[in-house]
Short mmCIF file of C-alpha atoms in Angstrom, two decimals:
data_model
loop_
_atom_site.label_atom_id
_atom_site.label_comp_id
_atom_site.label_asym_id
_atom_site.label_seq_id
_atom_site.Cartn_x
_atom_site.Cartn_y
_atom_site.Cartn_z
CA UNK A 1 23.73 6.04 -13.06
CA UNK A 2 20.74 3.93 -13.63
CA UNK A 3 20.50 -0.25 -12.93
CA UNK A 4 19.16 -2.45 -15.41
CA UNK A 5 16.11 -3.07 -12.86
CA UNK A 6 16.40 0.78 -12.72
CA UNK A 7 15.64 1.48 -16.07
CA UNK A 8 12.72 -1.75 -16.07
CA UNK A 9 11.06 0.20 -12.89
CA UNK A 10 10.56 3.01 -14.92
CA UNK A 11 9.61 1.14 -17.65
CA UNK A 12 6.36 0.31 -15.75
CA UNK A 13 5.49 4.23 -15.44
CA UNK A 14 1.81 3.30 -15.17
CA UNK A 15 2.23 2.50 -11.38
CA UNK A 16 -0.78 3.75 -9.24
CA UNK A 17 -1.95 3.05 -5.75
CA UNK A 18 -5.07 3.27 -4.37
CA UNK A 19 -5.86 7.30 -3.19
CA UNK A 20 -1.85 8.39 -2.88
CA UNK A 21 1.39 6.68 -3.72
CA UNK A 22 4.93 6.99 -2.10
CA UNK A 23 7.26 8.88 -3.88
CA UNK A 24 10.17 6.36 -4.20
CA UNK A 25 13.63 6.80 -5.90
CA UNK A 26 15.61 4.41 -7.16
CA UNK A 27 18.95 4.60 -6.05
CA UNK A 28 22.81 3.08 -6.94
CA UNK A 29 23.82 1.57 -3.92
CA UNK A 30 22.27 -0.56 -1.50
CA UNK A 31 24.19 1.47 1.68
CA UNK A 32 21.69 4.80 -0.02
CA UNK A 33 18.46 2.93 0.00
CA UNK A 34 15.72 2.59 2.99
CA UNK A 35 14.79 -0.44 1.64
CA UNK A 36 16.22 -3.09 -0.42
CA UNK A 37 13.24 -4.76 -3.07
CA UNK A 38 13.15 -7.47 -5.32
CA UNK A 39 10.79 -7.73 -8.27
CA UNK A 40 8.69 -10.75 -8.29
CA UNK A 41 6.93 -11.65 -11.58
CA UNK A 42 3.99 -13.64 -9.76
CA UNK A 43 1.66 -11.52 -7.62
CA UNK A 44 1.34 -14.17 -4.89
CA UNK A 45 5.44 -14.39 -3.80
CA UNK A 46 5.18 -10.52 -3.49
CA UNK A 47 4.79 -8.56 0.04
CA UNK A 48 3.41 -5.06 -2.10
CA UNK A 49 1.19 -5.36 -5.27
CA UNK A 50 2.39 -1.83 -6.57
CA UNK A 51 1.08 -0.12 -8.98
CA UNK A 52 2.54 3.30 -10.57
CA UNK A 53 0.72 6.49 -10.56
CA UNK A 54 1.21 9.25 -13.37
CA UNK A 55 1.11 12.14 -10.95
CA UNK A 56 2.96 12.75 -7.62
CA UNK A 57 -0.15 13.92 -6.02
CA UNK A 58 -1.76 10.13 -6.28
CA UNK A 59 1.21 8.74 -4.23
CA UNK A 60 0.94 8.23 -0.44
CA UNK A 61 3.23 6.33 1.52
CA UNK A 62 1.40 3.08 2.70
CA UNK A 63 -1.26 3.03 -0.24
CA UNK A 64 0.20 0.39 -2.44
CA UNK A 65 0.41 3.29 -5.36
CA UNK A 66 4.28 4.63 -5.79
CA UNK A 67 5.43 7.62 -7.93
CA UNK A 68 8.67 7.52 -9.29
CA UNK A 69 10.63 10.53 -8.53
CA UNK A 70 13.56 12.09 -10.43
CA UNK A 71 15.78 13.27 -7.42
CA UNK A 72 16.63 12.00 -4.36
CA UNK A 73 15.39 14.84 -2.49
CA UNK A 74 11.75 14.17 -3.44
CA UNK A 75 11.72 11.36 -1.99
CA UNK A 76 9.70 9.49 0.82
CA UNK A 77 11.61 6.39 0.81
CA UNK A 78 14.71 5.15 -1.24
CA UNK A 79 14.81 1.61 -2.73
CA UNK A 80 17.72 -0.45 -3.96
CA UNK A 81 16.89 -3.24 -6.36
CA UNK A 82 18.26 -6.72 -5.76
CA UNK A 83 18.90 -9.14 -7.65
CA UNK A 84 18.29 -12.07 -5.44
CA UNK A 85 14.97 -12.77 -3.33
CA UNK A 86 17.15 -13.70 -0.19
CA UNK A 87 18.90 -10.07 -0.33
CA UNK A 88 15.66 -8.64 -0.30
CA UNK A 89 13.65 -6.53 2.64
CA UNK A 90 10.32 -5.95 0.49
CA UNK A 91 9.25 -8.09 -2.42
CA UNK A 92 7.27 -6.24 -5.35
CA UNK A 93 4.84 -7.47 -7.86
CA UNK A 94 3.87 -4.53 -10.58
CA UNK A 95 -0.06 -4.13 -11.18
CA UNK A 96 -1.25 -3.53 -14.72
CA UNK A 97 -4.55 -1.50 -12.68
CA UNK A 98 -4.72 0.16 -9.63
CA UNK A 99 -7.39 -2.09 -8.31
CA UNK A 100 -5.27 -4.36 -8.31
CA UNK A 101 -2.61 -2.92 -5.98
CA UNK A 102 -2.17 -4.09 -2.33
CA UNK A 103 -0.68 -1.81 0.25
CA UNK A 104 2.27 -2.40 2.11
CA UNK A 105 3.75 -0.95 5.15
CA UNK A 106 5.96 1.79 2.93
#
């Protein structure tokens, strides 16, 4: 079953990275997930300026660019979304262009 942040990460389906994106899926518990992220609304407390690519073939892991995938299996990394900063391993801004976007180590 999908989170509230969940459902507002796919809301955002316009994420693109630079070249590739990582395939990420969101999962339901943070004991499933690689990473645990928080979703910053200013770009300058983020770690990652993502931005969400259309097509699984733009998404490689490290790019800044992340494709949402619809099974777990898919996936090059899992994410858990937090819902406090403190809890958090990675901290996120979304980018409304892929310019915009600023790698990160995922």
């Amino acid at each position: 079953m999908m989170t509230r942040h969940g459902i507002a990460v796919l809301a955002f389906l316009g994420f693109c990275f630079p070249a590739h994106a990582t395939k990420v899926f969101v999962v339901d518990y943070q004991s499933q997930a690689d990473y645990k992220v928080y979703i910053e609304k200013h770009a300058s407390k983020a770690d990652c300026q993502i931005f969400l690519v259309k097509y699984a073939s733009q998404a490689k892991r490290g790019s800044g660019k992340w494709f949402q995938v619809p099974y777990k299996s898919q996936a090059d990394v899992t994410v858990y979304l937090v819902k406090h900063q403190s809890q958090a391993d990675l901290k996120i801004h979304f980018v409304d262009y892929q310019s915009q976007s600023k790698p990160c180590f995922m």
